[in-house]
CSV table of C-alpha atoms and ligand atoms in Angstrom, one decimal:
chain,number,residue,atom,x,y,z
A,4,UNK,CA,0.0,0.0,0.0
A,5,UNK,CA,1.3,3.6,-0.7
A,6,UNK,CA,1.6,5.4,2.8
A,7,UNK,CA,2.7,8.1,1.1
A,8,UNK,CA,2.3,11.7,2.0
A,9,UNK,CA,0.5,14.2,-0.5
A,10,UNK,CA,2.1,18.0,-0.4
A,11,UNK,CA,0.3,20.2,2.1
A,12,UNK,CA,-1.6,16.7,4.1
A,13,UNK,CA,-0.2,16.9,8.0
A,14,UNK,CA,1.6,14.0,8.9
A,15,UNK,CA,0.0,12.8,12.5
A,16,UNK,CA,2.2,10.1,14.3
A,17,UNK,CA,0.8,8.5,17.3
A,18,UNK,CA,3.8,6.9,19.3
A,19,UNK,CA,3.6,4.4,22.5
A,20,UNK,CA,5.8,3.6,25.0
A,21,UNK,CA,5.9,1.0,27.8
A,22,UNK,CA,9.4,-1.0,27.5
A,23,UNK,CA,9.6,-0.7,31.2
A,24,UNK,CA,7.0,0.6,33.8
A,25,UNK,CA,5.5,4.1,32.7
A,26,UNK,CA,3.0,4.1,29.8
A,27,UNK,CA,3.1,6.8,27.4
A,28,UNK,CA,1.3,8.2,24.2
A,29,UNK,CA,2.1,11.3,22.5
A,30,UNK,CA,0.8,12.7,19.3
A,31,UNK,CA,3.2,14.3,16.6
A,32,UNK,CA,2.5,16.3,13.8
A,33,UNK,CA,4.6,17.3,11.4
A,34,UNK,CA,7.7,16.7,14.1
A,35,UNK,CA,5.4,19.6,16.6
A,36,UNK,CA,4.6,17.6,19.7
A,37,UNK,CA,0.8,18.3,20.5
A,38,UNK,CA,0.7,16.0,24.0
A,39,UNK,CA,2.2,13.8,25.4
A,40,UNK,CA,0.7,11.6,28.4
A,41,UNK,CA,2.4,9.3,30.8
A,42,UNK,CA,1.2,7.6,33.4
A,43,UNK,CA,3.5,6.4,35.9
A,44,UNK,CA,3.3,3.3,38.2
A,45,UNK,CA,4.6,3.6,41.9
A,46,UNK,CA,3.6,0.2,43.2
A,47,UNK,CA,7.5,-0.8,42.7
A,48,UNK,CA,8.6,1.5,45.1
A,49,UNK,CA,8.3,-0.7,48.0
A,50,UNK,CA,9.8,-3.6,46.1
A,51,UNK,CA,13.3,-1.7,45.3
A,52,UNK,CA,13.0,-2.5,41.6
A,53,UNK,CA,10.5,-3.1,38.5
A,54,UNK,CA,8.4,-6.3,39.1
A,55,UNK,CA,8.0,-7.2,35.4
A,56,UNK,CA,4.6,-9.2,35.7
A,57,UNK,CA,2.9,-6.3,38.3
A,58,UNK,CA,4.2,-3.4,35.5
A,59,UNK,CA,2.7,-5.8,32.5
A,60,UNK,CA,-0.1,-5.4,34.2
A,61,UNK,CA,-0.3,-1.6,34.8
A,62,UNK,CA,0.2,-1.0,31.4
A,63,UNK,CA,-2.5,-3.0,30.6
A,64,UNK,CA,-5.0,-1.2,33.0
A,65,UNK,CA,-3.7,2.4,31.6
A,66,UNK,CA,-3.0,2.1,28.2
A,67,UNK,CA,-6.3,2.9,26.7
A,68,UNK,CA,-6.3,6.0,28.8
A,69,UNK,CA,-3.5,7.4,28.5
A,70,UNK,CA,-4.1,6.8,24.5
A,71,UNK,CA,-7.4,8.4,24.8
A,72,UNK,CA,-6.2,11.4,26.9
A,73,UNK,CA,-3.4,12.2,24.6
A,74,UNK,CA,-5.9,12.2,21.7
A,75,UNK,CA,-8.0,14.7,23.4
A,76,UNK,CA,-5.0,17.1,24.2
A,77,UNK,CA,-3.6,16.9,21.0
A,78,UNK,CA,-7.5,17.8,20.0
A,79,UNK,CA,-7.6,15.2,16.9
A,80,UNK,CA,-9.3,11.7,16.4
A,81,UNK,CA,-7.7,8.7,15.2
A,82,UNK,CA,-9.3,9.2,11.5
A,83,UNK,CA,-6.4,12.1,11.5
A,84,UNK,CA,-3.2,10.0,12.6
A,85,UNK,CA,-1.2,8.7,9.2
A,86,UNK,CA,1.1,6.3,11.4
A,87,UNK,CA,1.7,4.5,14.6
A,88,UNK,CA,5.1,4.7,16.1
A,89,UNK,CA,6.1,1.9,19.1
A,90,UNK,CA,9.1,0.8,21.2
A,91,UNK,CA,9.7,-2.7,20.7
A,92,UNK,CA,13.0,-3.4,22.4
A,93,UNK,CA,15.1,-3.1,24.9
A,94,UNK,CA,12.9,-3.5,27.7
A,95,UNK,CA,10.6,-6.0,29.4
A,96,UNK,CA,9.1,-8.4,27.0
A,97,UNK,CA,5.9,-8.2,29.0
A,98,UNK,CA,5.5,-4.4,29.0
A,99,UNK,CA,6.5,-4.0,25.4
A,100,UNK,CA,3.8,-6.8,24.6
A,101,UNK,CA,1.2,-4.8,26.3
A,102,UNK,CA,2.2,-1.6,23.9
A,103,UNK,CA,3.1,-3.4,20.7
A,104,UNK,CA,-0.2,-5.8,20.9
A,105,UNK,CA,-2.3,-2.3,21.4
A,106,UNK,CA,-0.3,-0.5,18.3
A,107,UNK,CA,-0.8,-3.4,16.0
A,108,UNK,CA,-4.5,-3.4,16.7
A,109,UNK,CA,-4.4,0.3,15.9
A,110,UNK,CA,-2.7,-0.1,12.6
A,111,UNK,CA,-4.9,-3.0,11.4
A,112,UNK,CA,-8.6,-1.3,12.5
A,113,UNK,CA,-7.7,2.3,11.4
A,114,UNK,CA,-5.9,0.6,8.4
A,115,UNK,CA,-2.2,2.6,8.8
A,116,UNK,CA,1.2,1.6,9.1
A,117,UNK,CA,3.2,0.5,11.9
A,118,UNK,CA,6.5,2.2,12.9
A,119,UNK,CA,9.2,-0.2,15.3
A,120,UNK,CA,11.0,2.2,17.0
A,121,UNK,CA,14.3,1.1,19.1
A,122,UNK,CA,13.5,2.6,22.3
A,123,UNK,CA,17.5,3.9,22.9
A,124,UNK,CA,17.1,5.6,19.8
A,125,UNK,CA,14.3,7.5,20.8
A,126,UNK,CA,16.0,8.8,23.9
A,127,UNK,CA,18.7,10.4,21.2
A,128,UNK,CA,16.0,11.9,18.8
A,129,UNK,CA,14.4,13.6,22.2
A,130,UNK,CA,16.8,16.3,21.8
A,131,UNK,CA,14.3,16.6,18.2
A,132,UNK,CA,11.2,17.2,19.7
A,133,UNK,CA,9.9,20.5,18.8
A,134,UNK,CA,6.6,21.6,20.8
A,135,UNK,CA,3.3,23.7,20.1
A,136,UNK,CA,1.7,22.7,23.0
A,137,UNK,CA,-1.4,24.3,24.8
A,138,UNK,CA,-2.5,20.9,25.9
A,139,UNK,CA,-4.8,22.5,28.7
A,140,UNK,CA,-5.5,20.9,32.0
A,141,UNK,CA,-7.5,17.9,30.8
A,142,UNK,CA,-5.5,15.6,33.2
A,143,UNK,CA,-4.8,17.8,35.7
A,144,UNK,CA,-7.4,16.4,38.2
A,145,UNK,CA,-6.2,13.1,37.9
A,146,UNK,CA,-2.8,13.4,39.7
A,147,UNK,CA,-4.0,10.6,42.4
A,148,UNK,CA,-3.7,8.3,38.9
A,149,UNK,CA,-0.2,9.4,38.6
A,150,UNK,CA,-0.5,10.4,35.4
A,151,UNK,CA,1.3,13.7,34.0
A,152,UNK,CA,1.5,15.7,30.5
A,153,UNK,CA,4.1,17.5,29.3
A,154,UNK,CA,4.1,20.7,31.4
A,155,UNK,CA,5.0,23.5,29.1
A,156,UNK,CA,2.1,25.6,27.8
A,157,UNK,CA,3.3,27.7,24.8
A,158,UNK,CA,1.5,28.8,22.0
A,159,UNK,CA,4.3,28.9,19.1
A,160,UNK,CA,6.6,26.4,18.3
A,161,UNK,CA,9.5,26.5,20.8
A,162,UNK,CA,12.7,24.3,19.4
A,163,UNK,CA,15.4,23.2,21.6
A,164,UNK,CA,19.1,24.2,20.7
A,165,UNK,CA,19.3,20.9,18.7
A,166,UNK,CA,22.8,18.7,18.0
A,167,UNK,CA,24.3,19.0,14.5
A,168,UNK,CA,25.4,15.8,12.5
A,169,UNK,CA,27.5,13.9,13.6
A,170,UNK,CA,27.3,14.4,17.2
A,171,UNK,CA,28.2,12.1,20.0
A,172,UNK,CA,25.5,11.1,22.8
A,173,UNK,CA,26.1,9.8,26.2
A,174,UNK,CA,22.9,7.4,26.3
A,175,UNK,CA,22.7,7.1,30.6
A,176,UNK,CA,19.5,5.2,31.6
A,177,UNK,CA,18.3,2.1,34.3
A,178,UNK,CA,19.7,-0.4,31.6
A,179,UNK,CA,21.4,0.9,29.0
A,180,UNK,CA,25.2,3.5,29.4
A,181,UNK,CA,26.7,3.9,25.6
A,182,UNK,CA,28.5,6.6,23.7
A,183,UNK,CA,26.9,6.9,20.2
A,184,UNK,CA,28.0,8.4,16.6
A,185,UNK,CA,24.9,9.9,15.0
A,186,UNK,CA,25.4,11.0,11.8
A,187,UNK,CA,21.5,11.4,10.5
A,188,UNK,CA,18.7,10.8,11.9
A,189,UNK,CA,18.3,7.4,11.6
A,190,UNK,CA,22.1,6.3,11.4
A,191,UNK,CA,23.4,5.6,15.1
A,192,UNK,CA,27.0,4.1,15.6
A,193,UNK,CA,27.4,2.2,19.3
A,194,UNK,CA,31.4,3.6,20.1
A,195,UNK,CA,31.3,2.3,23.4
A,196,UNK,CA,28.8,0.5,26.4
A,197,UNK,CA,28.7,-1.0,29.5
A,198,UNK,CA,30.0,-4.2,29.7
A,199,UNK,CA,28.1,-5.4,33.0
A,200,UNK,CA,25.5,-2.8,34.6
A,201,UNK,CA,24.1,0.3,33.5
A,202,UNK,CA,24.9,3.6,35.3
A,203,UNK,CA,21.4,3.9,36.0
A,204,UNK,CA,21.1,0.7,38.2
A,205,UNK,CA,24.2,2.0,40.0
A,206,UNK,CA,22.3,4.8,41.1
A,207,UNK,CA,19.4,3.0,42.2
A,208,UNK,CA,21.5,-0.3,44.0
A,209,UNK,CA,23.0,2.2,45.7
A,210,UNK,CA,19.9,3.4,47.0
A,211,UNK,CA,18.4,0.7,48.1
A,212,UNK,CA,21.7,-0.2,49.8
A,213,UNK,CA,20.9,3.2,51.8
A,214,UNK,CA,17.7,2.3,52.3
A,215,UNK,CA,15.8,5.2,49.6
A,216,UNK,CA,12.6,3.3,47.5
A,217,UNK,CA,12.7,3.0,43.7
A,218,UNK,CA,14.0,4.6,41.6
A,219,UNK,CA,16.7,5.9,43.9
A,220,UNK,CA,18.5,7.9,41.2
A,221,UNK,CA,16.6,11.0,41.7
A,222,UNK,CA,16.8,10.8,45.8
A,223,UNK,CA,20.8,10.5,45.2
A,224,UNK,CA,20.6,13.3,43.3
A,225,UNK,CA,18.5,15.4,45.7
A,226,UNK,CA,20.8,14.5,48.7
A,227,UNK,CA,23.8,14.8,46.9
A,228,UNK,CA,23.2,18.9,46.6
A,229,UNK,CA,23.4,18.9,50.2
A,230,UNK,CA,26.7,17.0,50.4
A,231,UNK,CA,30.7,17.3,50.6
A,232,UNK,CA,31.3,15.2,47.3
A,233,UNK,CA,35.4,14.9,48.3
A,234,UNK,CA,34.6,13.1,51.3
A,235,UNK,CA,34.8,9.3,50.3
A,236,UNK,CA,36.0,7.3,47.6
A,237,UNK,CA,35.7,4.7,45.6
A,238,UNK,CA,37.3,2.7,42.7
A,239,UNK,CA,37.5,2.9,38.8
A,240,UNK,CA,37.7,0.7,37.0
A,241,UNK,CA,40.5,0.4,34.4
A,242,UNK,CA,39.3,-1.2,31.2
A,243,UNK,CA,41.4,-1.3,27.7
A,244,UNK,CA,38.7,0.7,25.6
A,245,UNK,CA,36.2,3.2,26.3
A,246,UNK,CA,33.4,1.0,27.3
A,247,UNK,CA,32.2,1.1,31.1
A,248,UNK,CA,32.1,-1.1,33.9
A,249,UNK,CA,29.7,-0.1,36.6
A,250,UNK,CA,29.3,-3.7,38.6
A,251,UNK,CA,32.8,-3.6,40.7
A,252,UNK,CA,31.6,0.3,42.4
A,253,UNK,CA,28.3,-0.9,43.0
A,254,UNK,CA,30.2,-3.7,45.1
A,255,UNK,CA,32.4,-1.5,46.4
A,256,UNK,CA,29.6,0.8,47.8
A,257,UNK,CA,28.4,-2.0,49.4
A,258,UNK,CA,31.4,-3.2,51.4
A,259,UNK,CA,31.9,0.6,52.4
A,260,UNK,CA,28.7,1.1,53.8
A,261,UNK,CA,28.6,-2.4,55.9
A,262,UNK,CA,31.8,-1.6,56.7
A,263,UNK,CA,30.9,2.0,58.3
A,264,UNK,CA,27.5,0.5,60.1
A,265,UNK,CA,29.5,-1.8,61.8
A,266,UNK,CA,31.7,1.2,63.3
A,267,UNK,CA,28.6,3.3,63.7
A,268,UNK,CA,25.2,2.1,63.0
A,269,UNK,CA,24.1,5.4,62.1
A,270,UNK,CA,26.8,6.1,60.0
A,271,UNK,CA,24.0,6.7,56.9
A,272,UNK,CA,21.8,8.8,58.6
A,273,UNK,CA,24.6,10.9,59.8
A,274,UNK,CA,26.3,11.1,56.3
A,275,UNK,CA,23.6,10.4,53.9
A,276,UNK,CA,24.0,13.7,52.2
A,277,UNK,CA,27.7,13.2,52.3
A,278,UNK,CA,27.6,9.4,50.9
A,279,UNK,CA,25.2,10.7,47.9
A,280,UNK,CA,27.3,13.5,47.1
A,281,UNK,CA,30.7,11.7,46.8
A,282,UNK,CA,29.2,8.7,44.9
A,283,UNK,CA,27.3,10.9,42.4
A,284,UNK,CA,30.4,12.8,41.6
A,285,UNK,CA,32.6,9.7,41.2
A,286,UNK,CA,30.0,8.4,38.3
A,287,UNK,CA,29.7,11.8,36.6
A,288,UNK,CA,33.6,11.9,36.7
A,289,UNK,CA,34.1,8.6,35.1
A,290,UNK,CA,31.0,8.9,32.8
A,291,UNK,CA,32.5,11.8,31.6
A,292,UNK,CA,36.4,10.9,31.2
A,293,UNK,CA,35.4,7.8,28.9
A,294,UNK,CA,33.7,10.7,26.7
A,295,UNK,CA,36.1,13.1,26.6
A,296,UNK,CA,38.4,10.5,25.4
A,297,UNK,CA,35.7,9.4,22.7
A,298,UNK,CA,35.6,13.0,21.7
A,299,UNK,CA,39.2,13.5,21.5
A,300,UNK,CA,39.6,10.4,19.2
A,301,UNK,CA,36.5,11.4,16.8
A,302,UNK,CA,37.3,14.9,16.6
A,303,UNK,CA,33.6,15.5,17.5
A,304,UNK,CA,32.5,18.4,20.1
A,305,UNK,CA,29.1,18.3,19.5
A,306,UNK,CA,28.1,16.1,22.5
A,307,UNK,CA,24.8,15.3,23.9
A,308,UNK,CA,23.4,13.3,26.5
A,309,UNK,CA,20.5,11.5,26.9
A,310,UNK,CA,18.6,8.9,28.9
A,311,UNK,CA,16.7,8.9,32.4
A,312,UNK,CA,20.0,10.1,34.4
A,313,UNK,CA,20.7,12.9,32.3
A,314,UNK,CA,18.1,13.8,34.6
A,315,UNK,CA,21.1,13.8,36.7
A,316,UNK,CA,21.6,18.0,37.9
A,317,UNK,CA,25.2,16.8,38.7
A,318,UNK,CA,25.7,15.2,35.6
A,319,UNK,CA,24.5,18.5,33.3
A,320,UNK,CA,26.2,20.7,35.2
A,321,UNK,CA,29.2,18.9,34.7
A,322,UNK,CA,28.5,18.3,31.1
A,323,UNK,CA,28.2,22.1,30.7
A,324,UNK,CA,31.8,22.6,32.8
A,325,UNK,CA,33.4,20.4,30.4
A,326,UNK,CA,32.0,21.7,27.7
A,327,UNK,CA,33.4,25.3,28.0
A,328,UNK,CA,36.7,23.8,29.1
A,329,UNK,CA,37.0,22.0,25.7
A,330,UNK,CA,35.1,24.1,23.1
A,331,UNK,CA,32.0,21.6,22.9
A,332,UNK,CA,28.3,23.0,21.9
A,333,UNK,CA,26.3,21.0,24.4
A,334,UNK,CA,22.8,19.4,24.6
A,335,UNK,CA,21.0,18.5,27.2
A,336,UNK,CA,17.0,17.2,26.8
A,337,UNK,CA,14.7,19.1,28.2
A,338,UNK,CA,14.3,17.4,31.8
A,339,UNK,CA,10.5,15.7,30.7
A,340,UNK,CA,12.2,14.1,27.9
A,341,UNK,CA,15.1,12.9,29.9
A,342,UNK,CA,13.4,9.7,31.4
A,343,UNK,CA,10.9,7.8,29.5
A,344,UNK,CA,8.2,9.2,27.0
A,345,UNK,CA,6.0,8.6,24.1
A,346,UNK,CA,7.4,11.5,22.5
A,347,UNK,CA,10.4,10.2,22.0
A,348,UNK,CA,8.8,7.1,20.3
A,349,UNK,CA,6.8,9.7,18.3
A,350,UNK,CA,9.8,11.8,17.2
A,351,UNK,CA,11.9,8.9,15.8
A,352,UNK,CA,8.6,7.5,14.5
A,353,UNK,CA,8.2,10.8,12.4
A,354,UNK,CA,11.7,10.7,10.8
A,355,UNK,CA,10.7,6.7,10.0
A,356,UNK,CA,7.8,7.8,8.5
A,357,UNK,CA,9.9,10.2,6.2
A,358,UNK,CA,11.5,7.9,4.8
A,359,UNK,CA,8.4,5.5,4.7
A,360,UNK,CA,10.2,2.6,6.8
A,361,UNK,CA,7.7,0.6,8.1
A,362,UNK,CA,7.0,-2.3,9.5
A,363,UNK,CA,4.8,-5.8,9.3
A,364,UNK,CA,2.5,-6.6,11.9
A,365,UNK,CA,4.0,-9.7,12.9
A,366,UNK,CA,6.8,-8.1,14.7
A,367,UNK,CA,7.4,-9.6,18.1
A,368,UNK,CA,9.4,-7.6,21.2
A,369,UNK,CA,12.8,-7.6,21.1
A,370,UNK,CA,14.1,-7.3,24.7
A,371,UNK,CA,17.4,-7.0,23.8
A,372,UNK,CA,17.6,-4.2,20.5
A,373,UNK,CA,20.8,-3.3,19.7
A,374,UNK,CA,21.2,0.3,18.6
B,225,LIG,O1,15.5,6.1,30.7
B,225,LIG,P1,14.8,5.7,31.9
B,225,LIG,O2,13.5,6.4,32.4
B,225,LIG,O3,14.3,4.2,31.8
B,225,LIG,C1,15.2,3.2,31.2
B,225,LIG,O4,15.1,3.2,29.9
B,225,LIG,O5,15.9,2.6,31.9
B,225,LIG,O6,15.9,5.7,33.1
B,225,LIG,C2,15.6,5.3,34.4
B,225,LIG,C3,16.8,5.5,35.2
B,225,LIG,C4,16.6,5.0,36.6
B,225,LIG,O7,17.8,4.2,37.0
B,225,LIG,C5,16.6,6.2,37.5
B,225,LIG,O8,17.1,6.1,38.8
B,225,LIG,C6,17.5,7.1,36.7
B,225,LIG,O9,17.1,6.9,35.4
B,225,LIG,N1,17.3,8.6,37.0
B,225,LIG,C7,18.2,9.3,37.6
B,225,LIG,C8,17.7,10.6,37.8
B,225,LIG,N2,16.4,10.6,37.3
B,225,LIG,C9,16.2,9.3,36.8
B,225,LIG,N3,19.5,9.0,38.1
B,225,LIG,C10,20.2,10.0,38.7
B,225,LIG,N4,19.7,11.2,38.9
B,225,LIG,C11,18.5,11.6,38.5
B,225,LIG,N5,18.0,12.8,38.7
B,226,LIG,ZN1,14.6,4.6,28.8
């Protein structure tokens, strides 16, 4: 079938994201983000991590709401949209069944294509998003549901400062910590990756070590501001390329806190600010060497970041340090596009759609997607 789009026709991209436990639906035209819903699911706090099955079935109970709502804020009906975009990989294979399953449908009944989307590619092409949004306050009253929209009102299209090609992305989220090459759109080149954990569970092991629920990154962060960052510290690890290694620290945090509550069993209360300053600034310092060196040996200074801890205020500040000291142009997502998000999916869907590559509808998830 020709999906083709006729001069002066919008091109409406529905995208849906639930590789891991918030569901999302945003609406896209013409690369404008119009809304973007998500609703988040804080029934793993008390278990310290994501229970796959329990966030299978969240998804399940919200998706058709959260689609519905981002329909209404974007003010359109699904007779408008040309395409649907979805994550299918990496993530859980039961939370991206729950979003892929519910896009297929879509495609078949409105009779429009379906976009696969690699959900670390979407975090890159965040730092694409351009919004028009005057979304309203159709959600507003539902906070006890955790849901949230995007939360800037404006009424003309406001653009980020956005990377030039090729630029390199520090890609830091709960599974995933790579240095990419982009050098269009849709051309990503993996440079370098963790080679056990991701940064992102570093941050939140580390919580739960200190007692903090999940996701403990942004509790680190928040203590951390309070804190002497010199006062402890711990080990790097020394590997022969520029890929990471984030599994020796986390056991090293360990050891140094059971170590300190023997001495003093209220050695974390005392020090928490101190404990989440100093361990914050030892992963932003070796996030941050292993680029530097990547950007030295490519010759690029355009350098982005992206991913759930480029949330990280420690981590952008640094960035932006760093950055003056050695002539880079910077990007850092805006911080609702930071951790995960339909528009994301919608974005990269949009630049798919371009260049018409679609899928079939007998795609299965792909919990492991490599870039
Ligand atoms: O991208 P994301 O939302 O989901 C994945 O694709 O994994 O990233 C989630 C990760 C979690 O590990 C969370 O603790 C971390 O991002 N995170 C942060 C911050 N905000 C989210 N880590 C450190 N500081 C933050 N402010
Ligand atoms: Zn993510």
């Amino acid at each position: 079938m020709d999906h083709s789009v006729k001069q002066n026709e919008n091109i409406f991209i529905l995208g849906i994201e639930s590789s891991c436990d918030d569901t999302s639906c945003a609406i896209i035209r013409d690369g404008v983000l119009l809304s973007n819903i998500t609703a988040n699911q804080s029934i793993h706090e008390q278990y310290g991590g994501v229970i796959p099955e329990l966030a299978s079935r969240d998804h399940q109970k919200n998706i058709v709401p959260v689609v519905d709502a981002a329909l209404k804020n974007a003010n359109i009906t699904l007779s408008q949209l040309s395409s649907i975009a979805v994550t299918r990989g990496p993530g859980l294979s039961g939370s991206l069944l729950v979003g892929l399953s519910f896009a297929k449908s879509l495609s078949l009944a409105l009779h429009i294509p379906l976009i696969e989307i690699n959900h670390m590619q979407g975090h890159i092409l965040a730092h694409f998003i351009e919004e028009k949004i005057d979304v309203g306050s159709y959600l507003s009253d539902e906070k006890e549901n955790n849901f949230s929209e995007s939360p800037s009102i404006q009424q003309q299209i406001s653009s980020n400062k956005q990377p030039t090609f090729p630029f390199l992305c520090l890609t830091v989220s709960g599974g995933h910590t790579q240095i990419i090459k982009i050098t269009d759109y849709l051309n990503f080149e993996l440079l370098a990756e963790t080679e056990d954990d991701a940064v992102g569970e570093a941050f939140d092991k580390a919580a739960k070590i200190l007692g903090l629920p999940y996701p403990g990154g942004p509790l680190i962060d928040k203590f951390a501001k309070l804190g002497d960052a010199t006062k402890y510290k711990f080990p790097t690890p020394k590997l022969k390329n520029y890929n990471y290694s984030f599994s020796g620290v986390k056991t090293a945090f360990l050891y140094f806190i059971q170590e300190q509550t023997k001495l003093n069993s209220n050695f974390i209360e005392e020090n928490m600010n101190d404990i989440c300053a100093s361990y914050q600034a030892h992963l932003i310092r070796y996030l941050l060497k292993n680029l530097l060196a990547v950007s030295k040996e490519t010759n690029i200074t355009q350098i982005a970041i992206a991913g759930g801890v480029s949330a990280n205020s420690g981590l952008r500040s640094e960035l932006e340090i760093l950055g003056k000291k050695h002539q880079w142009h910077t990007y850092i997502p805006k911080f609702e596009y930071c951790t995960d998000n339909a528009a994301m999916i919608a974005i990269t869907g949009y630049y798919k759609f371009l260049k018409q590559e679609f899928c079939s509808l007998d795609i299965t998830p792909l919990a492991r997607y490599k870039i």
